[in-house]
């Protein structure tokens, strides 16, 4: 393989492959350098990929890609230690997302990219960027150097390379979550029965509260064809501050009476963990420089409230590729030319959405006790009261419940919570 290409891409995840295939389809020669033995071998997520953005890059993916189940049901489970209140949205015609196994799906995307002309060098770890006259001109791997007009950094959440050239700072524990999950094999019949699904339809459950009550963390359950994914994401500083062990939290989650019945008699076939960038809009790094663009998780592009990451990765990869094509056509690889990438991001849903939620993480860091603790308990307490039959007049029970809201919690804290919700709402629609 020639060690020169018009564009080099570091990382063969959704961001890197989407950038690569977009470039190759325009006749640009492009090499993806991936450290894993194949694309996807190092990657894990919850998770679900999103139909519309995936179709933009891979129009026929629904017919050809290794997908597990089409999501038709979203459950929101509010858990205390012994109780749960579940809100479920079911839409048999929904076509928003599919559960996939990243090891299989990323590998399939990589094969599609190869068919389009992308060269993929696996088992190739990029050690550092080669910078000449303040411009990135290539990369050093363990074995050899590669050169190009533009380097796209798609190397994921840690992106040591973006840090090397000062585009990013070291990520702080409060701006990153640890995602942990187990894959539990129980067979498709039991999944269909327990989740009320058919063979190719699936569900996503978001778990708020126990065992992460009063913490900045959420649990999840995804359904694959014949396995269930149970896991959670928690802010790294919570784990450190509270000296928590991730596998103990996962065990508690699995032992909850509402969850244990779903996974009963299953066999754990995989345990994995990965970081998720959670800094949001206020922590976005610089996304371009002379001869370089940063995409996907390396650029911290994750919308954590909607659990969107792969779609931001794919679309940022596409925008970076379009920018590289423009730069190649104009033979101009300066930061001034590559800032077009920033403009594309700004004009898209990516930055608009991250901006809408710019207050989310600062607010949640201050009010986690309320939103994942107190109110979850109160919702469950309400339904316990509402469904109890004990010859106490309903009016007495309602009064007691309303009174308890103000006796259990200081009025000023309630007001602060209310203001925080308003701040989030106004931030989202402004
Ligand atoms: C627990 C968890 C659950 C999630 N759930 C969802 C979900 O349900 N839906 C969703 O859309 N998103 C989800 N996400 C987020 C999503 O996985 C990421 O946003 C997405 O994978 C980012 O894609 P990427 O290509 O930028 O990075 P990655 O997928 O991390 O790919 C980076 C690639 O770069 C390679 N690499 C790194 N360094 C080097 C190097 N020096 N040299 C060569 N190669 C290198 C890696 O091996 C890897 O293949 C979840 C994440 C986690 C951790």
Tab-separated table of N, CA and C in Angstrom, residues 44-47 68 100-102 104 180-186 191 220 222-231 250 254 263 266-272:
chain	number	residue	atom	x	y	z
A	44	UNK	N	-17.989	-0.420	21.221
A	44	UNK	CA	-19.234	-0.869	21.856
A	44	UNK	C	-20.139	0.336	22.050
A	45	UNK	N	-21.434	0.055	22.141
A	45	UNK	CA	-22.398	1.092	22.521
A	45	UNK	C	-23.628	0.417	23.068
A	46	UNK	N	-24.743	1.165	23.285
A	46	UNK	CA	-25.913	0.587	23.932
A	46	UNK	C	-26.508	-0.616	23.207
A	47	UNK	N	-27.001	-0.544	21.994
A	47	UNK	CA	-27.399	0.663	21.434
A	47	UNK	C	-28.146	0.522	20.123
A	68	UNK	N	-30.385	-5.857	14.125
A	68	UNK	CA	-30.998	-6.792	15.062
A	68	UNK	C	-32.514	-6.627	15.045
A	100	UNK	N	-28.299	-2.669	16.922
A	100	UNK	CA	-27.250	-3.372	16.160
A	100	UNK	C	-26.143	-3.779	17.123
A	101	UNK	N	-25.317	-4.714	16.679
A	101	UNK	CA	-24.111	-5.077	17.430
A	101	UNK	C	-22.955	-4.403	16.700
A	102	UNK	N	-22.234	-3.532	17.403
A	102	UNK	CA	-21.235	-2.715	16.711
A	102	UNK	C	-20.149	-3.545	16.023
A	104	UNK	N	-20.427	-6.217	14.482
A	104	UNK	CA	-20.913	-6.657	13.161
A	104	UNK	C	-21.213	-5.459	12.266
A	180	UNK	N	-21.292	1.143	30.770
A	180	UNK	CA	-20.985	-0.251	31.095
A	180	UNK	C	-22.179	-1.089	30.662
A	181	UNK	N	-21.926	-2.273	30.133
A	181	UNK	CA	-23.083	-3.095	29.746
A	181	UNK	C	-22.761	-4.579	29.768
A	182	UNK	N	-23.827	-5.371	29.890
A	182	UNK	CA	-23.716	-6.814	29.699
A	182	UNK	C	-24.658	-7.218	28.588
A	183	UNK	N	-24.228	-8.182	27.790
A	183	UNK	CA	-25.124	-8.775	26.802
A	183	UNK	C	-25.577	-10.106	27.389
A	184	UNK	N	-26.895	-10.272	27.479
A	184	UNK	CA	-27.441	-11.475	28.124
A	184	UNK	C	-28.280	-12.246	27.105
A	185	UNK	N	-27.843	-13.449	26.822
A	185	UNK	CA	-28.529	-14.247	25.804
A	185	UNK	C	-29.720	-14.968	26.439
A	186	UNK	N	-30.922	-14.730	25.896
A	186	UNK	CA	-32.081	-15.466	26.455
A	186	UNK	C	-32.946	-16.087	25.356
A	191	UNK	N	-37.599	-13.095	24.566
A	191	UNK	CA	-37.577	-11.631	24.397
A	191	UNK	C	-38.946	-11.150	23.923
A	220	UNK	N	-30.103	1.452	30.980
A	220	UNK	CA	-30.804	1.163	29.720
A	220	UNK	C	-30.922	-0.336	29.497
A	222	UNK	N	-31.672	-2.689	25.919
A	222	UNK	CA	-31.964	-2.792	24.483
A	222	UNK	C	-32.246	-4.255	24.159
A	223	UNK	N	-33.084	-4.481	23.151
A	223	UNK	CA	-33.330	-5.860	22.722
A	223	UNK	C	-32.623	-6.111	21.395
A	224	UNK	N	-31.780	-7.139	21.373
A	224	UNK	CA	-31.226	-7.641	20.110
A	224	UNK	C	-32.092	-8.815	19.665
A	225	UNK	N	-31.664	-9.485	18.602
A	225	UNK	CA	-32.473	-10.625	18.097
A	225	UNK	C	-32.702	-11.668	19.192
A	226	UNK	N	-31.600	-12.177	19.764
A	226	UNK	CA	-31.786	-13.215	20.786
A	226	UNK	C	-31.068	-12.894	22.096
A	227	UNK	N	-30.696	-11.635	22.259
A	227	UNK	CA	-30.047	-11.233	23.518
A	227	UNK	C	-30.577	-9.875	23.975
A	228	UNK	N	-30.343	-9.612	25.262
A	228	UNK	CA	-30.753	-8.332	25.840
A	228	UNK	C	-29.499	-7.611	26.315
A	229	UNK	N	-29.460	-6.313	26.095
A	229	UNK	CA	-28.336	-5.523	26.584
A	229	UNK	C	-28.815	-4.757	27.810
A	230	UNK	N	-28.150	-4.956	28.941
A	230	UNK	CA	-28.495	-4.199	30.154
A	230	UNK	C	-27.264	-3.413	30.558
A	231	UNK	N	-27.422	-2.133	30.770
A	231	UNK	CA	-26.251	-1.343	31.143
A	231	UNK	C	-26.632	0.018	31.683
A	250	UNK	N	-24.116	-2.395	38.296
A	250	UNK	CA	-24.795	-3.203	37.278
A	250	UNK	C	-25.524	-4.384	37.927
A	254	UNK	N	-29.505	-5.211	37.743
A	254	UNK	CA	-30.023	-6.495	37.252
A	254	UNK	C	-30.891	-7.199	38.291
A	263	UNK	N	-34.558	-10.687	32.540
A	263	UNK	CA	-33.305	-11.338	32.126
A	263	UNK	C	-33.155	-12.748	32.722
A	266	UNK	N	-31.010	-16.048	31.734
A	266	UNK	CA	-30.139	-15.644	30.615
A	266	UNK	C	-28.678	-15.949	30.902
A	267	UNK	N	-27.899	-16.004	29.820
A	267	UNK	CA	-26.471	-16.280	29.973
A	267	UNK	C	-25.688	-15.038	29.551
A	268	UNK	N	-24.847	-14.545	30.474
A	268	UNK	CA	-24.058	-13.350	30.147
A	268	UNK	C	-22.968	-13.743	29.156
A	269	UNK	N	-23.002	-13.109	27.973
A	269	UNK	CA	-22.015	-13.482	26.947
A	269	UNK	C	-20.975	-12.387	26.725
A	270	UNK	N	-21.208	-11.218	27.303
A	270	UNK	CA	-20.251	-10.130	27.082
A	270	UNK	C	-20.376	-9.097	28.204
A	271	UNK	N	-19.237	-8.588	28.653
A	271	UNK	CA	-19.228	-7.453	29.580
A	271	UNK	C	-18.273	-6.450	28.968
A	272	UNK	N	-18.701	-5.203	28.805
A	272	UNK	CA	-17.787	-4.221	28.215
A	272	UNK	C	-18.057	-2.835	28.778
